[in-house]
Amino acid sequence: MTRELGIGLIGTGFMGKAHAFAYRAALAAFPDIPVPRLEMIADVAPDLATKAAHQYGFARSTGDWRALVADPRVDVVSITTPNIFHKEMALAAIAAGKHVHCEKPLSPSLADSLAMVEAADKAGVVTQVGFNYIKNPLLKMARDMAAAGELGEITGFRGIHAEDYMHDPESPYSWRIDPAGGPGVIADLGSHIIGMARFLLGPIAEVSADVRTVVTSRPVARGARERKQVLVDDVARILVSFARGCGGTIEANWIATGRKMQLGFELTGEKGSLVFTQERLNELLLYKAGGDARTSGHVKIEAGPQHAPYGQFCIAGGHQLGFNDLKTIEMGEFLGAIGAGRKSSPDFREAYEIQKVVEASIASSRARGWVRVA
Amino acid sequence: MTRELGIGLIGTGFMGKAHAFAYRAALAAFPDIPVPRLEMIADVAPDLATKAAHQYGFARSTGDWRALVADPRVDVVSITTPNIFHKEMALAAIAAGKHVHCEKPLSPSLADSLAMVEAADKAGVVTQVGFNYIKNPLLKMARDMAAAGELGEITGFRGIHAEDYMHDPESPYSWRIDPAGGPGVIADLGSHIIGMARFLLGPIAEVSADVRTVVTSRPVARGARERKQVLVDDVARILVSFARGCGGTIEANWIATGRKMQLGFELTGEKGSLVFTQERLNELLLYKAGGDARTSGHVKIEAGPQHAPYGQFCIAGGHQLGFNDLKTIEMGEFLGAIGAGRKSSPDFREAYEIQKVVEASIASSRARGWVRVA
Amino acid sequence: MTRELGIGLIGTGFMGKAHAFAYRAALAAFPDIPVPRLEMIADVAPDLATKAAHQYGFARSTGDWRALVADPRVDVVSITTPNIFHKEMALAAIAAGKHVHCEKPLSPSLADSLAMVEAADKAGVVTQVGFNYIKNPLLKMARDMAAAGELGEITGFRGIHAEDYMHDPESPYSWRIDPAGGPGVIADLGSHIIGMARFLLGPIAEVSADVRTVVTSRPVARGARERKQVLVDDVARILVSFARGCGGTIEANWIATGRKMQLGFELTGEKGSLVFTQERLNELLLYKAGGDARTSGHVKIEAGPQHAPYGQFCIAGGHQLGFNDLKTIEMGEFLGAIGAGRKSSPDFREAYEIQKVVEASIASSRARGWVRVA
Amino acid sequence: MTRELGIGLIGTGFMGKAHAFAYRAALAAFPDIPVPRLEMIADVAPDLATKAAHQYGFARSTGDWRALVADPRVDVVSITTPNIFHKEMALAAIAAGKHVHCEKPLSPSLADSLAMVEAADKAGVVTQVGFNYIKNPLLKMARDMAAAGELGEITGFRGIHAEDYMHDPESPYSWRIDPAGGPGVIADLGSHIIGMARFLLGPIAEVSADVRTVVTSRPVARGARERKQVLVDDVARILVSFARGCGGTIEANWIATGRKMQLGFELTGEKGSLVFTQERLNELLLYKAGGDARTSGHVKIEAGPQHAPYGQFCIAGGHQLGFNDLKTIEMGEFLGAIGAGRKSSPDFREAYEIQKVVEASIASSRARGWVRVA
């Protein structure tokens, strides 16, 4: 397969840059995918788009995302703008027959997300949503081990995604906590750990959550005396019940002082367990029961070429992948799926399923009891 | 103060031995307490009691705990027998005017525990319950830091006590899971982490729990084909709301394959956080916000003489305390309180308060919603 | 500066791929450097070169490295072939006026390496050698802290680079242990940790080493009964004395069973210390003396945008760099130096200085005593 | 065996207290040893001796150690005084037919130590020297694994004992650095890691060392302007060659800023390796080659009853031993050996062998080359 795919990237910020790195590296890592041709980049500020085109190697730039979506040389549209714009951009891209990568969450509203899923399904385009952390080679192995029964019957899951970028009550009010963008941390970080739980163990059937706003007001600007009431959540603590039967807990927290990337889990089965944290993303702890009691313990597995697709980046163990490499795996799989004419994962539908867990948790917190994930 | 206290110890098993070590070491560590005189040891098997008297240095032994409780040279009674015997022994000891140390939980029934509390209060004897882990010098500092506001307003607590001694579904049915002894893991391990949460942050006002029996039947004996239904819980996952306002989660789990002593917490405040695990009981992680961003991070504090009462055991840092040392601190404080004529901590009342959280959690799980801790 | 630089890459193996990733990512990370134009890739096997050109996005390929070196559209030559070819290729590239990046070590012979240094100096081209690990943002900070006196007078350095790719005595004889390629582990891994020591603390003045061949023979092929004597070293243990006065040790080891990337150090000063291991390359431990004894300890610093140039890859802390990102920093600095018309670092001369320490260590081991680094 | 042994303890400081704890706990941990009867305690300050007798439960006290040594009810003498007194006390005790425990090192002078060894041998008394760290149950297993060939041919040892109690150049001159007491850190800490190396791998045949005084003068008192020249070593870095053939390094360092108990090693064999640090004394890392590459890695073994004699202290894993428990094991073995009429270990002769390595290292540093351990 040597077909090319013209890439159109909307947004040049944090995630725009990550997409650019990934599209630039994808073919070097995955030589069998269609060749990504960096066709056009858009930003609401045309000068930023021009600068980014130079920096990231895109052939053209534009201040008008609609021009990008409509461009006949663009086959794939990557959406990295704030959540409130996802729906309009994605629907336009789908309508133009483009394959679409969209950063999570799909949209602030579950109904809008469903509309996006249905439009993509109807158009038959390939979609992908940026749940990059599960692209970790060690997590792929973790999922396979759980699926193959290597840990025995699964008996529990404890998942966390905690960071501290909102821990300071004097951090000002911002777009991030504008309820127009949807819920707070439960959508921003919670969706990652919910997605990871589903990736590892399948659907979550029921939730009972405590979703809280802890910092109830914030200054309207850095140092301002005027404060504005905060309406979105800072912490979500969720009891979960998986469809497969086992229970667990999930926490999403953006006021977790000191934590920069506490995304991880302990997954326990009758015969073994796995412990992971994104803080040390190239390590996975494995315990297997039944060995020599004298020398049993958690094994610290270090990522290496024996954990596909690590070897696409480096043939030697111990060298380690970084965040942008995970994004490259994501893009490699997405482009590969387009080339092969099959669905990619996690796609719009999976993102919608994750969002349903988010919404059920919020509903549960209000109802002060268990709620089924519809 | 050079007054002596005659010690009577009931039980010679796991905890009986721990008490013996602690009573033998207490004066060496805490020279100002009354001298513990090892007066009598009781076991239902008189030969075990005789052997233990030699091994632990008790002057006399008996097969009849009532003789011990009644003995005029016994001032303090330590109860380390199975839970179902605690009430009768404790009430008898209190009736005889003895000070009483009882292993946790006080009794299988909350009503019985209250009776024990009230009897002790009425008699004016000093009581103590074996929540040994909070005797850790580093946890005393943690509590002090939280209380002094060094972490700012507390915004969250995530507590766990997970071990794996019941993880194997083929482990036979035993006294440990006989419902006559009270609930399962939520009492056995859960009480430790609930006690630790209260020690650090004060009362828990409300809970919403998922308390589960995962291994629903066990063989009647090792290797037997006949199985018996399990009625007590294997895992308890609890959303908690502290009286001070902050939320959190608590998990108790005795099927946590691979974990031998995962008792710990992450305690987060607006200005800092603490991370602890009993797996590394001589370490405490501290994060303080607001420092130089370049060199900020979690500080790994290693226990040393600057953390009282570590220095009572060793004048040099880095040497480390072990489990039996924590028990020695517990006994030192208990005997010191008796000598000083004041209450010790945690006493029967505190154990009762912990048990109320356990019972509220079980009720909450049945009700599938929040329950106030009465 | 928008000048372009035509890149010519010789070699398509492990390091060839790493260079390709780095050249593809360099501008995205460092927008102010000259634009790297992927001009030509060479491999002794022309079909591999063709395939690599597609995969890595080079415009042309060749089976003849001399054609690449001579090509007028090639401004920069990257050499990633086995050591024995470095000299000839580098001298040819320098003669053609190209800037040269060469993987370490420069050459098997110190005299040949000096010839390479002198040729480059004379030609005035910019050179760089692939000591990628010191490109870590945290190590740049470590060096700056040591230089600024933040750790006080430096009193010791303990450096290690240990891996296990040769630990099995049944691993067959290969090019890696052919003495024609130079010394064994002391050149292969030792040069990295020696380079890191020099990066942090400056020149090493004297060494006293024990350089050993442990696996004295290896099968001529996997599973073969015939064995061949091994003449190069498996372990080097070196006492070092830095020109600045402090002492230390350095170990290089490729039979360190279980270690995949134990490259690290403990650097101690009168007022503080630093601990680093490439096994957790996004973490640096810092201890500063003189703080509150109660809360002192090693701080675990997690890499973030406050540690330049991490922020060129990601604006948020905790996301982590990987090995290929370090290589991108290396290439970004190299291309930036070319654009600015200044020397890059570590250049051929620095590689030569490192090799002098290697050679002095070997001489010291033979002499069974201290040897000055000339 | 129910024979009693009258214990006489000389010294009531740091180590005196550790001995007291250990003698008080020994029988509880090891019920089959002779009963230690706490007969007499001596301190040059009689009031301290009186106080200590109360605190530690000794029957009598004295200000005259000769009275203790001569007392007919004293069977065992424990010497915990400064090094310069060891010889005289030990020889007197031996002459009186007592069994002797002496803290390390035996004496400042190798010749004096040999005299102590010979006197003990001649008298046929049981001796023990306080190398407590090797009493760790996990290290006993480590030694057994190495001896049984579980790690294959041993190829390397990297040992360290580094602390920081002398790191501050303003710490005043003290008895600790008075050359009358013998060498500096190489004796104080170096003897521990040399002893550990010998315990694990047997005799050290040759050494090449760099033994340095780093802080060359210290104030005569805290804050004083007058300074006194330091004549003993602050850091010793030693290349070692074991009699069994393998090489290694050993470092002793008391100016290792930030380290409180960095006593540990990495021991590597062709088939496996072990990593240990006293900083986490209840953990041992084990790597075994040849397993499933996907799930291989270092196993973190947590101490438990499967590692004798841990089970003498607690029947459940994960509870952890502390420093004083190691001392109890030491005393239990010592008293057990006396009861059984056999040698204990490490005895005076082993301490002398360790001291020979210390002396050879100092000689090697002066000679700037390898020196055989006589």
PDB file of C-alpha atoms in Angstrom, chain C residues 106-186:
ATOM      1  CA  LEU C 106      34.591   8.353  16.502  1.00  0.00           C
ATOM      2  CA  SER C 107      36.813   5.436  15.571  1.00  0.00           C
ATOM      3  CA  PRO C 108      38.463   2.363  17.070  1.00  0.00           C
ATOM      4  CA  SER C 109      41.819   4.129  17.280  1.00  0.00           C
ATOM      5  CA  LEU C 110      42.637   7.211  19.258  1.00  0.00           C
ATOM      6  CA  ALA C 111      45.091   8.387  16.609  1.00  0.00           C
ATOM      7  CA  ASP C 112      42.436   8.062  13.922  1.00  0.00           C
ATOM      8  CA  SER C 113      39.994   9.981  16.062  1.00  0.00           C
ATOM      9  CA  LEU C 114      42.507  12.762  16.470  1.00  0.00           C
ATOM     10  CA  ALA C 115      42.931  12.868  12.706  1.00  0.00           C
ATOM     11  CA  MET C 116      39.163  13.305  12.414  1.00  0.00           C
ATOM     12  CA  VAL C 117      39.179  16.127  14.950  1.00  0.00           C
ATOM     13  CA  GLU C 118      41.965  17.927  13.174  1.00  0.00           C
ATOM     14  CA  ALA C 119      40.412  17.530   9.747  1.00  0.00           C
ATOM     15  CA  ALA C 120      37.148  18.985  10.981  1.00  0.00           C
ATOM     16  CA  ASP C 121      38.888  21.855  12.718  1.00  0.00           C
ATOM     17  CA  LYS C 122      40.889  22.660   9.649  1.00  0.00           C
ATOM     18  CA  ALA C 123      37.835  22.546   7.396  1.00  0.00           C
ATOM     19  CA  GLY C 124      35.818  24.617   9.812  1.00  0.00           C
ATOM     20  CA  VAL C 125      32.771  22.383   9.572  1.00  0.00           C
ATOM     21  CA  VAL C 126      30.386  21.817  12.449  1.00  0.00           C
ATOM     22  CA  THR C 127      30.560  18.387  14.037  1.00  0.00           C
ATOM     23  CA  GLN C 128      28.499  16.463  16.530  1.00  0.00           C
ATOM     24  CA  VAL C 129      28.819  13.060  18.125  1.00  0.00           C
ATOM     25  CA  GLY C 130      25.861  11.001  19.309  1.00  0.00           C
ATOM     26  CA  PHE C 131      26.079  11.238  23.077  1.00  0.00           C
ATOM     27  CA  ASN C 132      22.332  11.605  23.150  1.00  0.00           C
ATOM     28  CA  TYR C 133      21.641  10.931  26.829  1.00  0.00           C
ATOM     29  CA  ILE C 134      23.134  14.208  28.013  1.00  0.00           C
ATOM     30  CA  LYS C 135      20.554  16.040  25.922  1.00  0.00           C
ATOM     31  CA  ASN C 136      18.023  15.273  28.651  1.00  0.00           C
ATOM     32  CA  PRO C 137      16.529  18.548  29.942  1.00  0.00           C
ATOM     33  CA  LEU C 138      16.923  17.338  33.521  1.00  0.00           C
ATOM     34  CA  LEU C 139      20.635  16.739  33.006  1.00  0.00           C
ATOM     35  CA  LYS C 140      21.074  20.203  31.587  1.00  0.00           C
ATOM     36  CA  MET C 141      19.592  21.499  34.806  1.00  0.00           C
ATOM     37  CA  ALA C 142      21.797  19.151  36.832  1.00  0.00           C
ATOM     38  CA  ARG C 143      24.878  20.527  35.133  1.00  0.00           C
ATOM     39  CA  ASP C 144      23.721  24.084  35.695  1.00  0.00           C
ATOM     40  CA  MET C 145      23.043  23.419  39.360  1.00  0.00           C
ATOM     41  CA  ALA C 146      26.492  21.938  39.871  1.00  0.00           C
ATOM     42  CA  ALA C 147      28.101  24.800  37.988  1.00  0.00           C
ATOM     43  CA  ALA C 148      26.207  27.416  39.955  1.00  0.00           C
ATOM     44  CA  GLY C 149      27.333  25.945  43.247  1.00  0.00           C
ATOM     45  CA  GLU C 150      23.842  24.949  44.328  1.00  0.00           C
ATOM     46  CA  LEU C 151      25.261  21.667  45.628  1.00  0.00           C
ATOM     47  CA  GLY C 152      28.306  23.258  47.224  1.00  0.00           C
ATOM     48  CA  GLU C 153      31.777  21.927  46.617  1.00  0.00           C
ATOM     49  CA  ILE C 154      31.425  18.651  44.706  1.00  0.00           C
ATOM     50  CA  THR C 155      32.793  15.731  46.722  1.00  0.00           C
ATOM     51  CA  GLY C 156      31.990  12.652  44.712  1.00  0.00           C
ATOM     52  CA  PHE C 157      30.569  11.079  41.586  1.00  0.00           C
ATOM     53  CA  ARG C 158      29.412   7.510  41.121  1.00  0.00           C
ATOM     54  CA  GLY C 159      28.595   6.767  37.494  1.00  0.00           C
ATOM     55  CA  ILE C 160      27.359   3.579  35.867  1.00  0.00           C
ATOM     56  CA  HIS C 161      26.320   2.413  32.464  1.00  0.00           C
ATOM     57  CA  ALA C 162      25.311  -1.198  32.696  1.00  0.00           C
ATOM     58  CA  GLU C 163      23.204  -3.293  30.342  1.00  0.00           C
ATOM     59  CA  ASP C 164      22.931  -7.013  29.769  1.00  0.00           C
ATOM     60  CA  TYR C 165      22.985  -7.639  26.035  1.00  0.00           C
ATOM     61  CA  MET C 166      26.181  -9.697  26.375  1.00  0.00           C
ATOM     62  CA  HIS C 167      25.480 -11.410  29.706  1.00  0.00           C
ATOM     63  CA  ASP C 168      24.780 -14.850  28.251  1.00  0.00           C
ATOM     64  CA  PRO C 169      28.042 -16.759  27.632  1.00  0.00           C
ATOM     65  CA  GLU C 170      26.244 -18.545  24.808  1.00  0.00           C
ATOM     66  CA  SER C 171      25.584 -15.307  22.915  1.00  0.00           C
ATOM     67  CA  PRO C 172      27.710 -15.777  19.821  1.00  0.00           C
ATOM     68  CA  TYR C 173      30.825 -13.955  18.795  1.00  0.00           C
ATOM     69  CA  SER C 174      29.967 -10.939  16.656  1.00  0.00           C
ATOM     70  CA  TRP C 175      31.229  -7.694  15.172  1.00  0.00           C
ATOM     71  CA  ARG C 176      30.541  -6.105  18.515  1.00  0.00           C
ATOM     72  CA  ILE C 177      33.418  -7.994  20.113  1.00  0.00           C
ATOM     73  CA  ASP C 178      35.782  -7.978  17.190  1.00  0.00           C
ATOM     74  CA  PRO C 179      38.816  -6.058  18.463  1.00  0.00           C
ATOM     75  CA  ALA C 180      39.133  -4.443  15.044  1.00  0.00           C
ATOM     76  CA  GLY C 181      36.194  -2.282  16.161  1.00  0.00           C
ATOM     77  CA  GLY C 182      38.066  -1.069  19.211  1.00  0.00           C
ATOM     78  CA  PRO C 183      37.678  -1.902  22.889  1.00  0.00           C
ATOM     79  CA  GLY C 184      34.573  -3.588  24.271  1.00  0.00           C
ATOM     80  CA  VAL C 185      32.091  -2.203  26.746  1.00  0.00           C
ATOM     81  CA  ILE C 186      34.379   0.582  27.906  1.00  0.00           C
TER      82      ILE C 186
END
